[in-house]
Amino acid sequence: MRHDATVVIPIHDKNPVSRAPVVTYGLIIANVAVFLMGPIAFAGPDPDAARRARESAYLYRYGAIPAELVGGHGAHGGVGGVGGIGGIGGPGGGGHGGAMWTLFTAMFVHAGWIHLLGNMLFLYVFGNNIEDQFGRVHYLAFYVLGGAASTYAFAWANPTASGPLVGASGAIAAVLGAYAYLFPQARVTLLVPFLWFLPLRVPAWLVLGFWFVMQLPEFQQTIGVAGSSDVAYYAHVSGFVLGLLYAAVVVGRGPGGRGRGREREKETERELERERERGEGAAAGPLWPDYRGAEPDDPYGQYHR
C-alpha cells in the first residue's frame, strides 16, 4: 500500500475472532520469506549496476506483465507495485510469454521493505476477521483468486503496460472490501501521519472508505495528494470492489453472513461500554473522547479520536 496516497496507518481493530488466524499468519510468513530469499531484501541504498540487473530480472521473471497477459507483447519498462512502491524502474528483460502463473507469483513478490511491511500490516489488521468469517480454506481461495483477479483487471484496463506488477495489495484490497461490507462498524485504531501520528479510533467504514477514495487518481488530484506512476491503483480499486461484492452476494447471504459480523460488532460495542463503566482500557482514557452521531440511540454513531 502506497502510504503517501493512503495517509492513514491502521494498527489494530477491536473485532475479536473465535480461532487463531493461521492462514493470515501463514500468508504473512510466506510473503516475508519470499522477500528475504529474493535479491532485493538486502540491497544497499545505492546498488551497483550488476545488482540492479539481478533485481530487475527477478521482478520481470515473477511479476505479472499486463502487455503479455492480455496482448502477448514483450516486456520492457518500469516496475509497478500492485498497491505498493515500485522500487526499481528502467528497462528490463526476462519476459515470460504471458504466462498466467505470474498472476499468482506476483502477489508474493515485493519491490522493497516499505512495500512489503505496508502490505503485511494491512493484512495483519484486517485479514484475521475475514478468515474467521469465511473459514480457512475459503479465505485462502478468496485471497489468492482476489489477488489474481485484481491483477488481471489492471492488465485488461491497461493492455499496453509493459512493466511488471508485483505485490500483495490486490489480494489485500479484496480482503478490505469484504471487511468493509461485513464489519463496517468495527473499531479500528489508526495513526495519522499529518496529525503527528496521533492515534485515532474510528469505524471501519470510515477508514476503509477513505482508503478506497484515496486510490482514485482523480480524487488524489482534487485534494493535491501525490500519487505515483509506479503504483497500480486500478488493481486496488478493482480488488476492493470485487471483495465487497463477493462478500455481499456470496457470503452475506449464506449462513450467518453479515448478521454474524453484526452480532460480533455488537458484542465488541458492549465490551467497550463495560470498559468505560469500569474506567478501564483505551476506551476510558482521555485520548478517546466520545462523539455521537445523528442517531443518539445508535451505538455505532460514535467514534473516538
Short mmCIF file of C-alpha atoms in Angstrom, two decimals:
data_model
loop_
_atom_site.label_atom_id
_atom_site.label_comp_id
_atom_site.label_asym_id
_atom_site.label_seq_id
_atom_site.Cartn_x
_atom_site.Cartn_y
_atom_site.Cartn_z
CA MET A 1 0.00 0.00 0.00
CA ARG A 2 1.47 3.33 -1.03
CA HIS A 3 1.26 5.45 2.10
CA ASP A 4 1.63 8.90 0.50
CA ALA A 5 -1.71 8.09 -1.14
CA THR A 6 -3.16 6.33 1.89
CA VAL A 7 -2.17 8.78 4.69
CA VAL A 8 -3.61 6.60 7.45
CA ILE A 9 -1.90 3.63 9.09
CA PRO A 10 -4.21 1.10 10.79
CA ILE A 11 -2.56 -0.69 13.70
CA HIS A 12 -5.37 -2.56 15.46
CA ASP A 13 -9.06 -3.39 15.24
CA LYS A 14 -11.42 -4.09 18.13
CA ASN A 15 -13.00 -7.12 16.49
CA PRO A 16 -12.23 -10.43 18.25
CA VAL A 17 -12.03 -13.73 16.43
CA SER A 18 -13.08 -17.20 17.53
CA ARG A 19 -9.93 -19.02 16.41
CA ALA A 20 -6.31 -18.36 15.57
CA PRO A 21 -5.90 -16.86 12.07
CA VAL A 22 -3.35 -19.42 10.93
CA VAL A 23 -3.90 -18.73 7.22
CA THR A 24 -3.35 -15.00 7.66
CA TYR A 25 -0.20 -15.64 9.68
CA GLY A 26 0.92 -18.18 7.08
CA LEU A 27 0.44 -15.67 4.26
CA ILE A 28 2.45 -13.07 6.15
CA ILE A 29 5.25 -15.58 6.79
CA ALA A 30 5.21 -16.67 3.13
CA ASN A 31 5.45 -13.10 1.86
CA VAL A 32 8.30 -12.25 4.22
CA ALA A 33 10.14 -15.49 3.40
CA VAL A 34 9.87 -14.92 -0.36
CA PHE A 35 11.13 -11.38 0.06
CA LEU A 36 14.09 -12.45 2.19
CA MET A 37 15.05 -15.10 -0.37
CA GLY A 38 14.99 -12.60 -3.23
CA PRO A 39 17.72 -10.19 -4.34
CA ILE A 40 16.02 -7.01 -3.07
CA ALA A 41 15.86 -7.57 0.70
CA PHE A 42 19.50 -6.83 1.44
CA ALA A 43 20.25 -4.38 -1.34
CA GLY A 44 22.05 -1.26 -0.21
CA PRO A 45 20.73 2.26 -0.75
CA ASP A 46 22.88 2.65 -3.87
CA PRO A 47 23.17 -0.76 -5.58
CA ASP A 48 25.66 -1.21 -8.38
CA ALA A 49 24.68 -1.99 -11.96
CA ALA A 50 25.06 -5.74 -11.53
CA ARG A 51 22.75 -5.83 -8.52
CA ARG A 52 20.21 -3.63 -10.29
CA ALA A 53 20.25 -6.04 -13.20
CA ARG A 54 19.60 -9.00 -10.88
CA GLU A 55 16.76 -7.18 -9.14
CA SER A 56 15.18 -6.19 -12.44
CA ALA A 57 15.47 -9.72 -13.82
CA TYR A 58 13.84 -11.08 -10.66
CA LEU A 59 10.88 -8.70 -10.89
CA TYR A 60 10.37 -9.37 -14.58
CA ARG A 61 10.57 -13.12 -14.08
CA TYR A 62 7.97 -13.35 -11.31
CA GLY A 63 5.93 -10.19 -11.83
CA ALA A 64 2.77 -10.06 -13.93
CA ILE A 65 3.25 -8.08 -17.14
CA PRO A 66 -0.07 -6.70 -18.44
CA ALA A 67 1.02 -6.45 -22.07
CA GLU A 68 1.95 -10.12 -22.05
CA LEU A 69 -1.11 -11.30 -20.13
CA VAL A 70 -3.68 -9.76 -22.44
CA GLY A 71 -1.82 -8.74 -25.55
CA GLY A 72 1.15 -11.04 -25.97
CA HIS A 73 3.59 -8.14 -26.23
CA GLY A 74 7.13 -8.25 -24.93
CA ALA A 75 8.23 -6.82 -21.61
CA HIS A 76 10.04 -3.57 -21.11
CA GLY A 77 9.58 -0.50 -18.94
CA GLY A 78 9.36 0.25 -15.24
CA VAL A 79 8.13 -1.72 -12.30
CA GLY A 80 4.62 -1.22 -11.00
CA GLY A 81 3.68 -2.17 -7.47
CA VAL A 82 0.24 -3.70 -7.16
CA GLY A 83 -0.64 -1.43 -4.32
CA GLY A 84 2.88 -0.67 -3.30
CA ILE A 85 6.02 1.16 -4.14
CA GLY A 86 7.66 0.26 -7.42
CA GLY A 87 11.21 0.27 -6.15
CA ILE A 88 13.03 -0.24 -9.43
CA GLY A 89 12.42 1.47 -12.72
CA GLY A 90 14.05 1.50 -16.09
CA PRO A 91 14.19 -1.05 -18.88
CA GLY A 92 14.30 -4.70 -18.15
CA GLY A 93 14.01 -8.05 -19.77
CA GLY A 94 13.07 -11.57 -18.98
CA GLY A 95 9.53 -11.70 -20.32
CA HIS A 96 7.69 -14.96 -19.87
CA GLY A 97 5.31 -15.10 -22.80
CA GLY A 98 2.22 -14.04 -20.90
CA ALA A 99 2.33 -16.98 -18.51
CA MET A 100 -0.83 -16.95 -16.42
CA TRP A 101 1.05 -18.36 -13.44
CA THR A 102 2.55 -14.92 -12.89
CA LEU A 103 -0.88 -13.76 -11.70
CA PHE A 104 -0.14 -15.86 -8.62
CA THR A 105 3.62 -15.45 -8.22
CA ALA A 106 3.37 -11.67 -8.49
CA MET A 107 1.34 -11.38 -5.29
CA PHE A 108 4.21 -12.82 -3.24
CA VAL A 109 6.90 -10.54 -4.70
CA HIS A 110 7.60 -7.08 -3.30
CA ALA A 111 9.78 -4.28 -4.58
CA GLY A 112 11.13 -3.06 -1.24
CA TRP A 113 10.81 -3.13 2.53
CA ILE A 114 8.21 -0.37 2.74
CA HIS A 115 6.14 -2.09 0.07
CA LEU A 116 6.26 -5.37 1.99
CA LEU A 117 5.70 -4.03 5.50
CA GLY A 118 2.83 -1.77 4.47
CA ASN A 119 1.02 -4.66 2.82
CA MET A 120 1.61 -7.05 5.70
CA LEU A 121 0.34 -4.51 8.24
CA PHE A 122 -2.99 -4.19 6.42
CA LEU A 123 -3.24 -7.96 6.09
CA TYR A 124 -2.46 -8.45 9.79
CA VAL A 125 -5.08 -5.95 10.96
CA PHE A 126 -7.96 -6.94 8.67
CA GLY A 127 -7.27 -10.46 7.45
CA ASN A 128 -7.97 -12.36 10.66
CA ASN A 129 -11.65 -11.43 10.78
CA ILE A 130 -12.26 -12.36 7.15
CA GLU A 131 -10.54 -15.69 7.75
CA ASP A 132 -12.70 -16.24 10.82
CA GLN A 133 -15.86 -15.35 8.90
CA PHE A 134 -15.12 -17.31 5.71
CA GLY A 135 -13.31 -20.32 7.13
CA ARG A 136 -9.68 -21.11 6.40
CA VAL A 137 -9.87 -22.87 3.04
CA HIS A 138 -12.50 -20.48 1.70
CA TYR A 139 -10.46 -17.50 2.86
CA LEU A 140 -7.25 -18.75 1.27
CA ALA A 141 -9.02 -19.32 -2.05
CA PHE A 142 -10.66 -15.89 -1.81
CA TYR A 143 -7.32 -14.22 -1.10
CA VAL A 144 -5.43 -15.88 -3.94
CA LEU A 145 -8.18 -15.54 -6.53
CA GLY A 146 -8.89 -11.97 -5.43
CA GLY A 147 -5.25 -11.08 -5.99
CA ALA A 148 -5.17 -12.76 -9.39
CA ALA A 149 -8.45 -11.15 -10.47
CA SER A 150 -7.37 -7.65 -9.45
CA THR A 151 -4.08 -8.01 -11.32
CA TYR A 152 -5.86 -9.26 -14.43
CA ALA A 153 -8.38 -6.43 -14.16
CA PHE A 154 -5.49 -3.96 -14.21
CA ALA A 155 -3.98 -5.76 -17.20
CA TRP A 156 -7.30 -5.68 -19.04
CA ALA A 157 -7.66 -1.94 -18.38
CA ASN A 158 -4.00 -1.26 -19.33
CA PRO A 159 -3.23 -3.77 -22.09
CA THR A 160 -0.10 -1.95 -23.27
CA ALA A 161 1.53 -1.60 -19.83
CA SER A 162 4.83 -3.42 -20.07
CA GLY A 163 6.31 -3.11 -16.59
CA PRO A 164 5.86 -5.99 -14.13
CA LEU A 165 3.20 -5.69 -11.44
CA VAL A 166 4.27 -7.06 -8.08
CA GLY A 167 2.87 -7.07 -4.56
CA ALA A 168 0.07 -8.48 -2.44
CA SER A 169 -2.12 -5.39 -2.40
CA GLY A 170 -4.61 -6.61 -4.99
CA ALA A 171 -5.37 -9.60 -2.76
CA ILE A 172 -5.36 -7.45 0.37
CA ALA A 173 -7.69 -4.92 -1.27
CA ALA A 174 -10.18 -7.76 -1.78
CA VAL A 175 -9.89 -8.53 1.95
CA LEU A 176 -10.51 -4.85 2.75
CA GLY A 177 -13.60 -4.80 0.54
CA ALA A 178 -15.03 -7.85 2.29
CA TYR A 179 -14.24 -6.33 5.69
CA ALA A 180 -15.95 -3.07 4.76
CA TYR A 181 -19.14 -4.98 3.96
CA LEU A 182 -19.11 -7.44 6.84
CA PHE A 183 -17.76 -5.26 9.68
CA PRO A 184 -18.46 -1.63 8.79
CA GLN A 185 -18.83 -0.53 12.41
CA ALA A 186 -15.85 -2.36 13.91
CA ARG A 187 -13.50 -0.02 15.74
CA VAL A 188 -10.13 0.49 14.06
CA THR A 189 -7.21 2.23 15.74
CA LEU A 190 -5.01 4.07 13.28
CA LEU A 191 -2.16 6.54 13.13
CA VAL A 192 -2.44 9.68 11.04
CA PRO A 193 0.97 10.96 9.87
CA PHE A 194 -0.18 14.51 9.15
CA LEU A 195 -1.51 14.73 12.74
CA TRP A 196 1.90 13.80 14.21
CA PHE A 197 0.89 10.13 14.27
CA LEU A 198 -1.93 10.80 16.70
CA PRO A 199 -3.80 7.53 17.33
CA LEU A 200 -7.50 7.67 16.49
CA ARG A 201 -10.21 5.05 16.88
CA VAL A 202 -12.88 5.23 14.19
CA PRO A 203 -15.40 2.89 12.50
CA ALA A 204 -14.02 0.60 9.82
CA TRP A 205 -16.30 2.06 7.15
CA LEU A 206 -14.60 5.43 7.61
CA VAL A 207 -11.06 4.02 7.48
CA LEU A 208 -11.69 1.75 4.50
CA GLY A 209 -13.89 4.24 2.69
CA PHE A 210 -11.16 6.85 2.98
CA TRP A 211 -8.55 4.34 1.87
CA PHE A 212 -10.69 3.48 -1.16
CA VAL A 213 -11.23 7.02 -2.39
CA MET A 214 -7.53 7.71 -1.91
CA GLN A 215 -6.84 5.04 -4.51
CA LEU A 216 -8.72 7.06 -7.14
CA PRO A 217 -6.25 9.24 -9.09
CA GLU A 218 -8.98 11.80 -9.75
CA PHE A 219 -9.54 12.23 -6.01
CA GLN A 220 -5.79 12.44 -5.38
CA GLN A 221 -5.57 15.29 -7.88
CA THR A 222 -8.57 17.05 -6.35
CA ILE A 223 -7.04 17.20 -2.86
CA GLY A 224 -3.46 17.65 -4.03
CA VAL A 225 -2.03 14.37 -2.69
CA ALA A 226 0.89 12.97 -4.65
CA GLY A 227 0.20 9.62 -6.24
CA SER A 228 2.79 7.58 -8.07
CA SER A 229 3.06 6.34 -11.61
CA ASP A 230 4.67 3.18 -10.18
CA VAL A 231 1.53 2.17 -8.29
CA ALA A 232 -1.26 0.20 -9.96
CA TYR A 233 -4.15 1.99 -8.31
CA TYR A 234 -6.71 0.32 -10.56
CA ALA A 235 -5.67 -3.03 -9.09
CA HIS A 236 -6.51 -1.67 -5.62
CA VAL A 237 -9.87 -0.34 -6.75
CA SER A 238 -10.86 -3.49 -8.62
CA GLY A 239 -9.71 -5.75 -5.76
CA PHE A 240 -11.70 -3.76 -3.20
CA VAL A 241 -14.85 -3.73 -5.31
CA LEU A 242 -14.57 -7.44 -6.09
CA GLY A 243 -14.09 -8.27 -2.41
CA LEU A 244 -17.04 -6.15 -1.34
CA LEU A 245 -19.35 -7.60 -4.00
CA TYR A 246 -18.26 -11.14 -3.20
CA ALA A 247 -18.98 -10.63 0.49
CA ALA A 248 -22.36 -9.09 -0.31
CA VAL A 249 -23.52 -11.64 -2.87
CA VAL A 250 -21.91 -14.89 -1.75
CA VAL A 251 -21.00 -14.62 1.92
CA GLY A 252 -23.55 -12.08 3.13
CA ARG A 253 -26.45 -14.30 2.04
CA GLY A 254 -25.04 -17.51 3.45
CA PRO A 255 -25.49 -18.98 6.94
CA GLY A 256 -24.54 -16.31 9.44
CA GLY A 257 -23.42 -13.92 6.73
CA ARG A 258 -23.38 -10.26 7.57
CA GLY A 259 -25.61 -10.90 10.56
CA ARG A 260 -22.81 -12.84 12.22
CA GLY A 261 -20.47 -9.92 11.70
CA ARG A 262 -23.09 -7.54 13.07
CA GLU A 263 -23.52 -9.64 16.20
CA ARG A 264 -19.77 -9.62 16.73
CA GLU A 265 -19.72 -5.85 16.35
CA LYS A 266 -22.49 -5.54 18.95
CA GLU A 267 -20.55 -7.71 21.39
CA THR A 268 -17.47 -5.55 20.83
CA GLU A 269 -19.52 -2.44 21.50
CA ARG A 270 -20.88 -3.96 24.71
CA GLU A 271 -17.32 -4.74 25.79
CA LEU A 272 -16.27 -1.15 25.12
CA GLU A 273 -19.20 0.10 27.17
CA ARG A 274 -18.19 -2.16 30.06
CA GLU A 275 -14.64 -0.80 29.85
CA ARG A 276 -15.94 2.75 30.03
CA GLU A 277 -18.12 1.94 33.02
CA ARG A 278 -15.18 0.36 34.84
CA GLY A 279 -12.85 3.16 33.81
CA GLU A 280 -10.51 0.66 32.17
CA GLY A 281 -8.78 0.32 28.84
CA ALA A 282 -8.14 2.72 25.99
CA ALA A 283 -11.86 3.44 25.67
CA ALA A 284 -11.82 5.26 29.02
CA GLY A 285 -8.66 7.27 28.52
CA PRO A 286 -8.62 10.98 27.68
CA LEU A 287 -7.27 10.14 24.24
CA TRP A 288 -10.67 8.76 23.19
CA PRO A 289 -13.42 11.36 23.80
CA ASP A 290 -16.81 10.17 22.53
CA TYR A 291 -18.63 11.78 19.64
CA ARG A 292 -22.25 10.95 18.96
CA GLY A 293 -23.71 10.58 15.51
CA ALA A 294 -27.04 11.84 14.19
CA GLU A 295 -28.93 9.00 15.87
CA PRO A 296 -28.25 9.06 19.64
CA ASP A 297 -29.77 5.62 20.15
CA ASP A 298 -27.37 4.10 17.65
CA PRO A 299 -24.20 2.94 19.47
CA TYR A 300 -22.39 2.85 16.13
CA GLY A 301 -22.85 6.56 15.63
CA GLN A 302 -19.96 7.31 17.96
CA TYR A 303 -16.29 7.30 17.26
CA HIS A 304 -13.18 8.18 19.17
CA ARG A 305 -10.30 10.46 18.36
#
